[in-house]
XYZ file of C-alpha atoms in Angstrom:
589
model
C 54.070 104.968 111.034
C 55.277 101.656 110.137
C 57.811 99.399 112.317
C 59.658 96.307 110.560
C 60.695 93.599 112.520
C 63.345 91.333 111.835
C 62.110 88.599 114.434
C 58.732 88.478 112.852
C 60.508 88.628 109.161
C 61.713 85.219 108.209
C 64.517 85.503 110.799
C 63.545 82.761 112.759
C 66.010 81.105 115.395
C 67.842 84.496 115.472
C 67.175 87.597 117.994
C 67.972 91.153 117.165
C 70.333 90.220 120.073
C 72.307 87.672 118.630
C 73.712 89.419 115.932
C 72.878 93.025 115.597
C 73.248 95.282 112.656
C 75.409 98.373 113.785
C 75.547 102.046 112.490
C 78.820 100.669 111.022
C 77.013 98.090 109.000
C 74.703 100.448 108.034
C 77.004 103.265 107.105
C 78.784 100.553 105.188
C 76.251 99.180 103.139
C 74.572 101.684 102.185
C 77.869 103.859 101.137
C 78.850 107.275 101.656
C 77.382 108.503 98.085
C 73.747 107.337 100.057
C 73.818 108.514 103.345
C 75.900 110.857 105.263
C 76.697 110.918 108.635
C 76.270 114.244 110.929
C 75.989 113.055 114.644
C 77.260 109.532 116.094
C 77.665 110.727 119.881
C 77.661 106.448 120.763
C 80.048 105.529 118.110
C 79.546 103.380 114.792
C 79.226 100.275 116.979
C 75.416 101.383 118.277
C 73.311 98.135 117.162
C 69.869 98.997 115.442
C 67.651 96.418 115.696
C 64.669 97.477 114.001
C 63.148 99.886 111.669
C 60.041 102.559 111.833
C 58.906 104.959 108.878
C 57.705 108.389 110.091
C 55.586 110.054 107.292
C 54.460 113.627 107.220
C 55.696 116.634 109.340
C 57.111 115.700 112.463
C 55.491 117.242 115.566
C 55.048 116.906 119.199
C 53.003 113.924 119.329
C 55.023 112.035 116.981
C 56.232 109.115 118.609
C 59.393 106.879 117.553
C 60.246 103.069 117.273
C 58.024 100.743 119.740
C 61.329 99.265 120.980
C 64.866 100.768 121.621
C 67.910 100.445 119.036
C 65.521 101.461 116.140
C 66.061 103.367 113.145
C 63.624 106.447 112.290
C 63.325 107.315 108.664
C 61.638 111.259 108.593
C 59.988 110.910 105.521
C 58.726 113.920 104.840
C 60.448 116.300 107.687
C 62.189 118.096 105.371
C 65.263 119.747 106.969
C 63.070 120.481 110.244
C 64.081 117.317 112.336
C 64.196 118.988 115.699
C 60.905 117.245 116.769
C 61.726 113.862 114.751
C 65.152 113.787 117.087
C 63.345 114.472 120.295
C 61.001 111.768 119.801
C 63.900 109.281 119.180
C 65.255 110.137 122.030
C 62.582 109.342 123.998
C 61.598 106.002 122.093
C 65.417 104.652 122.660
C 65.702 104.792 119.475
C 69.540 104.679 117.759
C 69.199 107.161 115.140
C 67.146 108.980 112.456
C 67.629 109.682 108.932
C 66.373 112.529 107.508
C 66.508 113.725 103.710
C 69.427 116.593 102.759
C 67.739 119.011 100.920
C 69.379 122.398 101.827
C 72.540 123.922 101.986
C 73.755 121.907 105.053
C 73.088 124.586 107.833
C 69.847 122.641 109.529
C 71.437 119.462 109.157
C 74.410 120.725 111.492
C 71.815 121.947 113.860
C 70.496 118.651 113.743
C 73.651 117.203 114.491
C 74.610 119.700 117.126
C 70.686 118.242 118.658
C 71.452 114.557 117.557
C 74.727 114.693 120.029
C 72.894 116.548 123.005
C 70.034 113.762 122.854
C 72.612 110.767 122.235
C 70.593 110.175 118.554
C 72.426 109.193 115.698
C 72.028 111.881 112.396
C 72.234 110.148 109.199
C 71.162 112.835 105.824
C 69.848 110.713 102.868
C 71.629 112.264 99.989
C 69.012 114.469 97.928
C 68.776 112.286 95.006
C 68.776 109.486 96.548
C 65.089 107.710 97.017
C 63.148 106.600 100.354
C 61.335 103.668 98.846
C 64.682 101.812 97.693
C 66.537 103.049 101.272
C 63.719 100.981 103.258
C 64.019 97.838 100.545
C 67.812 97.854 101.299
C 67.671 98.870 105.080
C 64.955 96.135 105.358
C 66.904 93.335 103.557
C 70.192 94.258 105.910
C 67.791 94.350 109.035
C 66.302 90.198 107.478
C 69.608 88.646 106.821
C 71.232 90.147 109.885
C 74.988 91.092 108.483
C 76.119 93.249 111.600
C 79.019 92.167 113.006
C 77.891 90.942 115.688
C 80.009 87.858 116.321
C 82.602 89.798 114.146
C 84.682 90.375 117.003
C 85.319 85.913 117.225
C 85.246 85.873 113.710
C 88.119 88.717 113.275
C 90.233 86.821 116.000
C 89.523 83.322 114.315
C 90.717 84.824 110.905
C 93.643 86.150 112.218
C 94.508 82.919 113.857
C 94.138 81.897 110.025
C 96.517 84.392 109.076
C 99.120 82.993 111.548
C 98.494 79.272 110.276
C 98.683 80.713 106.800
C 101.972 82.274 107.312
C 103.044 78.747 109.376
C 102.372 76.348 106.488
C 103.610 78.314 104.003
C 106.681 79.049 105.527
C 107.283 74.753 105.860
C 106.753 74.476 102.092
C 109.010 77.204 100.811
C 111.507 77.130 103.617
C 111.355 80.452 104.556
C 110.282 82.996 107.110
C 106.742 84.814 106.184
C 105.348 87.300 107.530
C 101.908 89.189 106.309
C 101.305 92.668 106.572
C 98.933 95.218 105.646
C 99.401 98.243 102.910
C 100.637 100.510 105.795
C 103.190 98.036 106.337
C 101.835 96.901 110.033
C 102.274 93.260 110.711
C 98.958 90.934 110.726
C 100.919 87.683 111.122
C 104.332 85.807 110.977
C 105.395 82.435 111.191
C 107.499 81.405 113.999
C 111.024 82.930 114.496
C 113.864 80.562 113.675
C 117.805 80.485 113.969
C 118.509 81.320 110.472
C 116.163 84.452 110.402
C 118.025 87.316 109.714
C 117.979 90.896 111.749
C 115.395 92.745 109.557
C 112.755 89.910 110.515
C 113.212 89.907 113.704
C 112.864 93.757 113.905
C 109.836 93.908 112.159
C 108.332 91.052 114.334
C 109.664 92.997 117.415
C 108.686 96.457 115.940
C 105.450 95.297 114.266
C 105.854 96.817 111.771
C 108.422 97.275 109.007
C 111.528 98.523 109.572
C 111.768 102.364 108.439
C 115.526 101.822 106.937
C 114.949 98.785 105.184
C 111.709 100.463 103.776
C 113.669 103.070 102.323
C 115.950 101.257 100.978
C 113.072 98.980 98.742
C 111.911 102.072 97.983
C 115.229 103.328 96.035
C 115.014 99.670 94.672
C 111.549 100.294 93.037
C 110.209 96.994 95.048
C 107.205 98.938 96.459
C 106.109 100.252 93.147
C 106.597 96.335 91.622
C 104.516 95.193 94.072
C 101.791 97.010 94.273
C 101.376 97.998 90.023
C 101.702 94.300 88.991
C 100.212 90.584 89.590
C 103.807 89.018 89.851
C 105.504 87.758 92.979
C 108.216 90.429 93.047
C 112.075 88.933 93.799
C 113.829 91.296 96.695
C 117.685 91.279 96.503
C 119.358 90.912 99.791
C 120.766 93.929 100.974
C 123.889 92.435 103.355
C 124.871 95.873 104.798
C 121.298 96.342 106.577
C 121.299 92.691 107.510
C 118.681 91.615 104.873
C 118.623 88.673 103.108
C 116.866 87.808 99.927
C 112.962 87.806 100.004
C 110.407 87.292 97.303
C 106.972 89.041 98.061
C 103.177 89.054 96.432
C 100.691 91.717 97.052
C 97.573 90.221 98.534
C 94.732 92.207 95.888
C 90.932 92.491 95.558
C 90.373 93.734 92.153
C 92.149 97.180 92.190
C 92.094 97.585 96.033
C 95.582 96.666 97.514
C 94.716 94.433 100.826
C 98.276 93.556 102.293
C 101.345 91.812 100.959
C 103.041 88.162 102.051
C 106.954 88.506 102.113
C 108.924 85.381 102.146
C 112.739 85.647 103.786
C 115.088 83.167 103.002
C 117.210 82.225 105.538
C 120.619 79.927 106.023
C 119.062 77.801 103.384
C 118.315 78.303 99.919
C 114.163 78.590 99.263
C 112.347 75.974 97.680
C 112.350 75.742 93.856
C 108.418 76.331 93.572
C 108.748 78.816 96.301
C 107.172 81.667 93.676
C 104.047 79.596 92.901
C 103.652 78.692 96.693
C 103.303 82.440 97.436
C 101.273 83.163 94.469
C 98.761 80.553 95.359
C 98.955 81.615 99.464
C 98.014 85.416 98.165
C 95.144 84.374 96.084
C 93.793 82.353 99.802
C 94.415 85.435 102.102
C 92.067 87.479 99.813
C 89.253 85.719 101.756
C 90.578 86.334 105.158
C 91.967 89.603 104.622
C 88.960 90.632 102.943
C 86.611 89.763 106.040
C 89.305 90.647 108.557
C 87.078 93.376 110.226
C 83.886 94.690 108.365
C 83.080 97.073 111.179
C 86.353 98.597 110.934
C 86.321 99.168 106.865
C 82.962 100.792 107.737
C 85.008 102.756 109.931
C 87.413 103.634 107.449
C 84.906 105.150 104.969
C 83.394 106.908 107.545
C 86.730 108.459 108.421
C 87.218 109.632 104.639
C 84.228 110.800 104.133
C 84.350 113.015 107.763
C 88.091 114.085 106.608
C 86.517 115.264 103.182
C 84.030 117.233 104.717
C 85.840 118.996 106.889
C 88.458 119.972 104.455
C 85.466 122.098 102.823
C 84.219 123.124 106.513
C 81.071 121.019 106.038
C 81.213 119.557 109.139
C 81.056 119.844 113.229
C 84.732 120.007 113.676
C 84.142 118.557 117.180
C 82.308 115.654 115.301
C 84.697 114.835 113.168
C 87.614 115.304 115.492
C 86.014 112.818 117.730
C 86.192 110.203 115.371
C 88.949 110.595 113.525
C 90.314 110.764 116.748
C 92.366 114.019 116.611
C 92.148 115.688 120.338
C 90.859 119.444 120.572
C 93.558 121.859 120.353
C 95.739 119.523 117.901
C 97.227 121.115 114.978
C 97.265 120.353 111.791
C 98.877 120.854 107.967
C 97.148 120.222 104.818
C 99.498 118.869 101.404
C 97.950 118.390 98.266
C 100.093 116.307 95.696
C 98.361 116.697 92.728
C 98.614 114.135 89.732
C 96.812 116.342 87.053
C 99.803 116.682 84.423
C 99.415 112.907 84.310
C 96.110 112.407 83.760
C 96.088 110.833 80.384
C 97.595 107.293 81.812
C 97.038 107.607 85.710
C 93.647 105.629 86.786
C 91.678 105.072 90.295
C 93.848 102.492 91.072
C 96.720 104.605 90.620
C 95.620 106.860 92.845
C 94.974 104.509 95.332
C 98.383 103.290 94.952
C 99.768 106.875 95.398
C 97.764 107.808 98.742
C 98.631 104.044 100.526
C 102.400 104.976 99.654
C 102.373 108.680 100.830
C 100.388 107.064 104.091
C 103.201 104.442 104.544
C 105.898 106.856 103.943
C 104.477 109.494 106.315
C 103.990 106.382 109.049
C 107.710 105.285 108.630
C 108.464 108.672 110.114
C 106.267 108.896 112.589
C 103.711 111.129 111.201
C 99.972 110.609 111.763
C 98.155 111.877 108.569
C 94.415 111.604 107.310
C 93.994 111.351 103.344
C 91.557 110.854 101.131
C 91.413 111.292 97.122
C 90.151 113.538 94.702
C 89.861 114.016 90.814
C 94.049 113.369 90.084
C 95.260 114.164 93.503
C 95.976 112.571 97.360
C 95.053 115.204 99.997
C 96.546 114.581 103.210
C 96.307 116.352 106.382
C 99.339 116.175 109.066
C 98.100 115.813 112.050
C 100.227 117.422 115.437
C 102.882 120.374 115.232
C 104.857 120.930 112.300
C 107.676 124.095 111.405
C 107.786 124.674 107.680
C 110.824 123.189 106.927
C 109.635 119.394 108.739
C 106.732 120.081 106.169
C 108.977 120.208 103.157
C 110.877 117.418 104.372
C 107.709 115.238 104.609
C 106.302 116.490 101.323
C 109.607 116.094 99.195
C 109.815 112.211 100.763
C 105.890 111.485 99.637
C 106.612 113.101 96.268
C 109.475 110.798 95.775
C 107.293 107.984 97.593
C 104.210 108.742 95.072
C 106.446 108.856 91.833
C 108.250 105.552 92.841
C 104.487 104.217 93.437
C 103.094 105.210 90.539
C 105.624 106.589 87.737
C 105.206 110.428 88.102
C 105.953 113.021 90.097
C 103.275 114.797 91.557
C 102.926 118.720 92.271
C 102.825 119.012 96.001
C 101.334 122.311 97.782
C 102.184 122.764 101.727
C 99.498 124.417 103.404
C 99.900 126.097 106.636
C 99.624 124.534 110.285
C 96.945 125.782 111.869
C 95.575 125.124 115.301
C 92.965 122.950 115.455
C 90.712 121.206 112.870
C 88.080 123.815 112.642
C 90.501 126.154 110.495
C 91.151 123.131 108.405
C 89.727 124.695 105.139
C 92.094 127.352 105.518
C 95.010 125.118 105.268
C 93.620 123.467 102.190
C 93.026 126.415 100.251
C 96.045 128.021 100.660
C 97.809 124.603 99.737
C 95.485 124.315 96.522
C 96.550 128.048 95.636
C 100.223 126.879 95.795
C 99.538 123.941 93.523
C 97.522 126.508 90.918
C 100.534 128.549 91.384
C 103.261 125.368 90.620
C 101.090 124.366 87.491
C 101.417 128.072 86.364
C 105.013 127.830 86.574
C 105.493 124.571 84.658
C 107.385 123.428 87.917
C 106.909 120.093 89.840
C 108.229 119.999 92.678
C 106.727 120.781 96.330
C 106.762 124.222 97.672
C 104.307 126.708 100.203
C 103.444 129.571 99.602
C 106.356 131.340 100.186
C 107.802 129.992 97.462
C 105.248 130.933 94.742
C 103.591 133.738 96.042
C 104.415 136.461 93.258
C 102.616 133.952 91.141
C 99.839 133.040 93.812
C 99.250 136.857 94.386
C 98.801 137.397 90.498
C 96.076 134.265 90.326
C 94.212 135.879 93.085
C 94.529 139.081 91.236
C 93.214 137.580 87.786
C 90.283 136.054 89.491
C 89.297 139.532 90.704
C 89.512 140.552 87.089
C 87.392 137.543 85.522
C 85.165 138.004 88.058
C 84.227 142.273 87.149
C 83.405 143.123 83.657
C 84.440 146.721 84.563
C 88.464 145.365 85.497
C 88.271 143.712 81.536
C 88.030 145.924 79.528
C 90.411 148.174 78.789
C 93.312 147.927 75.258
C 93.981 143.984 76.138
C 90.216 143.663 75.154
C 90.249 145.295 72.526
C 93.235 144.074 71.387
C 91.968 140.685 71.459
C 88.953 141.576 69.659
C 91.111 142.694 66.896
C 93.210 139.691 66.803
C 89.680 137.567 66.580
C 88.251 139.172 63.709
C 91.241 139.836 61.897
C 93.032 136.582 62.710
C 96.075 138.627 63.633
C 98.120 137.744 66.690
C 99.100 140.893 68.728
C 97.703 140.019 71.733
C 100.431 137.137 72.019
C 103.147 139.761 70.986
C 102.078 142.614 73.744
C 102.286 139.523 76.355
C 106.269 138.376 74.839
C 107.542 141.842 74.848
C 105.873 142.709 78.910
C 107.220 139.370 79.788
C 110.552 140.748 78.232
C 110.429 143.648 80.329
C 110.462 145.840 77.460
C 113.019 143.808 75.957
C 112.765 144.101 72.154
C 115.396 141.906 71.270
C 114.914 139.037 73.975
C 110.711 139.205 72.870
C 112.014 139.174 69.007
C 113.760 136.301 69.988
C 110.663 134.433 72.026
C 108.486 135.132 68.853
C 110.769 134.698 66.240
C 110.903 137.583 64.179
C 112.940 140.549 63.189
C 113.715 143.365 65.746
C 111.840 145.752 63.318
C 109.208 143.612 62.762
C 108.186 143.659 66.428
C 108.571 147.636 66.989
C 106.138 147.713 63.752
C 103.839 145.667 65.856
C 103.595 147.249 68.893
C 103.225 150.786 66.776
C 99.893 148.749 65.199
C 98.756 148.227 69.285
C 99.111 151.665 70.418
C 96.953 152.598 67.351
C 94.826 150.261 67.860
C 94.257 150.236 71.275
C 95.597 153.348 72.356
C 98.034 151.406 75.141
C 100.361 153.625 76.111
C 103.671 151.503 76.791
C 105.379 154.164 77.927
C 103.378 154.591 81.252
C 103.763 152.421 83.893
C 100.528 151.896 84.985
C 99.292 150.893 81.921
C 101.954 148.035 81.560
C 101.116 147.333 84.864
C 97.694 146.888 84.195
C 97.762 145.136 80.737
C 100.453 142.903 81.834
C 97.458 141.849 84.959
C 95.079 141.334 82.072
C 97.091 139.177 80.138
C 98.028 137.234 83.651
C 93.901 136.381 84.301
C 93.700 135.377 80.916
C 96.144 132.479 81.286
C 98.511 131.184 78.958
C 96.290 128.407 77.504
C 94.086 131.111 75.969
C 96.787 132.146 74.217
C 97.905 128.983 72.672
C 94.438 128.056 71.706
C 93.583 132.091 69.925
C 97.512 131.065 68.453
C 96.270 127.942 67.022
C 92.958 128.834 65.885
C 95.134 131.614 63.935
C 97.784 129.277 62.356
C 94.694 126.412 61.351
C 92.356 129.615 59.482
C 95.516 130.629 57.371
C 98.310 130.097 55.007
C 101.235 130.946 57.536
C 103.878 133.078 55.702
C 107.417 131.982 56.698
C 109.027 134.823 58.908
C 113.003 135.671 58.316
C 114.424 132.455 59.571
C 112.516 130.388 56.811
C 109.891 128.619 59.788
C 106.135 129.624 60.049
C 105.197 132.709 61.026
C 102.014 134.429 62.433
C 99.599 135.259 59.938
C 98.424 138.641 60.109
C 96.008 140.905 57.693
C 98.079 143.501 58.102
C 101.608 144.286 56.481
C 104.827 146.255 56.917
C 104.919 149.047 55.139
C 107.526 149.027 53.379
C 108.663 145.343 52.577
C 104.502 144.183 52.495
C 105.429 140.519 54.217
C 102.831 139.527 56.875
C 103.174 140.663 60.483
C-alpha cells in the first residue's frame, strides 16, 4: 500500500485542515461518467485529506489510510469489498473506491455495508483506468480545490452580486434584480419609490411572481431569453402592475446560469441602458459561475442518483436521502419526449426545455427531480398527485417546453406511486404511453388511460417479435411474397383490416379500383391461405401487422416503388407495382 500526502507534496504553508477537498469536490471533478456514487451516509461535505492505494485481494489484515479522512482505492478487490470497507472503517478513513465490474448487485451490498460502517462507496466506472484516477485524485489532493473556505467565498460573491445589481441599477436608472434559471432571486438593488408592484413582490416573495411569469411566457420573453445572446426588451404589462423591463441571460457557453432584469421605473431608462446590461451579464459569469462549487457537485450528484433510480439501480433509501424526498413520499414520473424534433433540437435545447418545465412546475408549487435523456426531459413529481392535477401540470410544461424551445413535446403521465422504490414502475408505464402517442401520430400529453388500446397492442407485438413460433403464420408469408416478387400485398391486407373490412374506404386509402382490391385479397387467400372470413384469423393477422409497425411498411413500400417502373393506377397517379396482373384487363396490381 501506498499513502500520498498532500503536506509532504509541494503544499507547503497549507494543512489538509485549511482547506480540505470534500466528497463533493471529488464527485465533481472527477464526473459522474468516472465514478459513481453508492453510499455517502456523512454527506458530500466529508473532507478527504489524503490518499492510500490498496493492491491485491483485500483481506483481514489489510489495513487502511495511516490517518483519518483518507481515500482507499481497492485496486484489485474486484466486486468483493466487504473486507476493503471494514478496514476503512477502522482506519477513519472517508471512503473507498472500488472498480464496477458486475451487474451492480455487490456494489449495493457494498453500499448497504458502506452506510452501516459510516464509509463512503464510490464504483470506478469499468472502463475507466486506476493509473489516470490516482494522477487526477493526486493533483486535486496537491492544489487543494475543496471548498473549504467556499462557504466565505460564496457569501463574499453574493455580496458581489448585490453591488453588481447596485451599480448597475445607478447607471441605467432602473431597478435590477438577478436571479437564477429557476427564477429564485440571488440579488436586487435597493427598493425605491418609483418601483412598481411586480418588483416589490418578487423581492418580498423571492422569487418571481407566478402571474407575471405566465404572462412572459404567452409573450415568448422566456424563450427570447434563454435561445439568444440579445438583451431581450419586456413590454410593460399595466393591468398586472408591470412596467417595462429589458433583461439578459447571464450564459456559460450553452449552460444557462441566471438572468439580470432591469425595471424601469417613474423615469425613462438610460439611453445605453442595453449595453450596460450586456456588459453587467458578461461580469456575473464569473461570480455566478463560482457561486457554490460544492453545491453544483451536489447537483450532479442529484441527477445522476435520480437517473439511477428511475432504472431501480439504486438504494432507494440512498437516494431518497439525498435528494431529500422523506420515506413514504409519493411520487409521478412524466416523460416529454422531443424525438419528432430531433433533426434541429441540440443539448442545449434540451437543457433549455428541462430548466423551463422545472420553473414552470416551481411556479405552482410542485417539487420535481429531472434529468435528460437522448431527446427527452424526465421529471419525477414529487408528493401526492390525482390524475387530473397530473394532466394539468403536464399540459402547462408542454406548453412551457414548446415556448422554450419551438416544439411541442409528447408527454407520457406515469402513475403515482408510493414511495421512490416503485419509481421504475412509474417510468415505464409513462415511456409505454409516449411509444403509444408516437404510434398515434398525436402530440399531446396523455396516461395511460388514454392510449391503452394502442399501449396493449405494443405490448402485444413485443410478445410476437420476441417468439419465432407467434410470426409465422400468412402475414409471413405474405411478406415473403411481396419481397421476392416486389409486389405489395402485405400493405393492402393491413388498409383493408384497418378498414374493418371496408372495401371501399381501403380502395380509397390505397388508391385503386374497388375491383382491383377484391382481386387482391383473392391473390392473399391463395397465397397464404388467410382466411378473412374467420375472425380469429383477422384477429391474429391484424396483431402481426401491429408488431411489425408502420415504418416497415413504408420502407418494403419504397423499396418496391425505387426497383420498378410504377404503372399509373385509374386516377392517372403511381401505382404499386406488382408481377402479377388482373385477369382480365392485364394492368398491374
Amino acid at each position: 500500500m501506498s499513502d500520498h500526502n498532500p503536506e509532504n507534496s509541494g503544499a507547503a504553508g497549507q494543512t489538509g485542515a485549511d482547506a480540505p477537498v470534500t466528497l463533493a469536490t471529488v464527485v465533481d471533478c472527477l464526473g459522474p461518467g468516472t465514478v459513481a456514487m453508492w453510499a455517502a451516509p456523512h454527506g458530500l461535505g466529508v473532507p478527504v485529506r489524503t490518499l492510500a492505494v490498496h493492491e491485491g485481494p483485500a483481506g483481514p489484515g489489510h489495513s487502511g489510510p495511516d490517518r483519518p479522512g483518507g481515500l482507499l482505492l481497492g485496486i484489485g478487490t474486484g466486486g468483493e469489498a466487504r473486507e476493503l470497507i471494514r478496514a476503512a472503517a477502522g482506519s477513519g478513513a472517508s471512503a473507498v473506491i472500488v472498480k464496477n465490474g458486475g451487474d451492480g448487485t455487490g456494489l449495493r451490498d457494498a453500499g448497504t455495508l458502506g452506510t452501516e460502517h459510516g464509509v463512503a462507496v464510490l464504483a470506478l466506472a469499468a472502463d475507466q483506468d486506476w493509473t489516470d484516477l490516482i494522477g487526477r485524485l493526486r493533483a486535486l489532493l496537491a492544489v487543494r480545490m475543496g471548498p473549504g473556505t467556499g462557504r466565505a467565498a460564496m457569501f463574499g460573491r453574493r455580496h458581489d452580486l448585490v453591488s453588481l445589481a447596485n451599480s448597475l441599477s445607478r447607471l441605467v436608472n432602473g431597478s435590477v434584480m438577478i436571479f437564477t434559471p429557476g427564477q429564485e432571486l440571488l440579488a436586487a438593488s435597493r427598493l425605491g419609490p418609483g418601483d412598481d408592484e411586480m418588483r416589490r413582490a418578487a423581492v418580498l416573495d423571492q422569487h418571481g411572481p407566478v402571474g407575471y411569469r405566465a404572462r412572459l411566457v404567452e409573450l415568448g420573453v422566456y424563450r427570447r431569453l434563454w435561445s439568444g445572446s440579445e438583451v431581450v426588451d419586456v413590454a410593460a404589462v399595466p393591468e398586472m402592475g408591470a412596467g417595462r423591463r429589458i433583461a439578459a441571460a447571464v450564459r456559460a457557453g450553452t449552460e444557462n446560469l441566471g438572468s439580470i432584469w432591469v425595471a424601469e421605473g417613474a423615469e425613462p431608462l438610460a439611453g445605453n441602458a442595453t449595453v450596460l446590461l450586456a456588459e453587467a451579464a458578461t461580469v456575473a459569469v464569473g461570480v455566478l459561475l463560482g457561486l457554490d462549487q460544492e453545491e453544483v457537485a451536489r447537483r450532479r450528484l442529484d441527477e445522476e442518483l435520480f437517473g439511477r433510480a428511475l432504472l431501480g439501480d439504486v438504494d432507494p433509501r440512498l437516494a431518497a436521502s439525498h435528494l431529500a424526498v422523506e420515506p413514504g413520499t409519493p411520487v409521478s414520473v412524466m416523460i416529454a419526449d422531443l424525438s419528432s424534433h430531433d433533426a434541429r433540437l441540440g443539448a442545449a435545447d434540451l437543457y433549455r426545455a428541462r430548466e423551463e418545465a422545472l420553473r414552470h412546475l416551481a411556479g405552482y408549487r410542485w417539487r420535481a427531480l429531472a434529468t435528460t435523456g437522448p431527446s427527452r426531459v424526465v421529471l419525477a413529481l414529487v408528493g401526492p398527485a390525482d390524475r387530473d392535477g397530473m394532466r394539468r401540470a403536464a399540459d402547462g410544461v408542454g406548453a412551457a417546453v414548446a415556448e422554450a424551445v419551438g416544439a411541442r413535446p409528447r408527454i407520457g403521465i406515469g402513475p403515482c406511486v408510493p414511495h421512490l422504490g416503485e419509481l421504475p414502475a412509474s417510468r415505464m408505464e409513462a415511456e409505454l404511453v409516449v411509444r403509444a402517442l408516437a404510434r398515434r401520430g398525436e402530440v399531446r400529453s396523455a396516461c395511460l388511460e388514454d392510449v391503452r388500446g394502442t399501449a396493449n397492442l405494443l405490448l402485444l407485438g413485443e410478445a410476437v417479435t420476441a417468439d419465432r413460433r407467434l410470426q409465422d403464420g400468412p402475414v409471413h408469408r405474405l411478406r415473403a411474397h411481396d419481397q421476392r416478387r416486389g409486389t405489395a400485398y402485405t400493405e393492402t391486407l393491413a388498409a383493408y383490416l384497418d378498414a374493418f373490412g371496408d372495401t371501399a374506404a381501403a380502395s380509397r386509402e390505397l388508391n385503386v379500383h374497388t375491383n382491383t382490391l377484391r382481386y387482391r385479397l383473392g391473390r392473399i387467400r391463395e397465397l397464404t391461405g388467410l382466411d378473412l372470413g374467420d375472425p380469429y384469423e383477422r384477429l391474429n393477422a391484424a396483431v402481426q401487422l401491429f408488431a411489425l409497425g408502420p415504418d416497415v411498411l413504408v420502407v418494403e413500400h419504397e423499396k418496391i416503388l425505387k426497383t420498378s417502373s410504377p404503372p399509373t393506377n385509374r386516377g392517372g397517379t403511381p401505382g404499386l407495382h406488382t408481377t402479377d396482373h388482373h385477369p382480365v384487363t392485364g394492368t398491374g396490381l
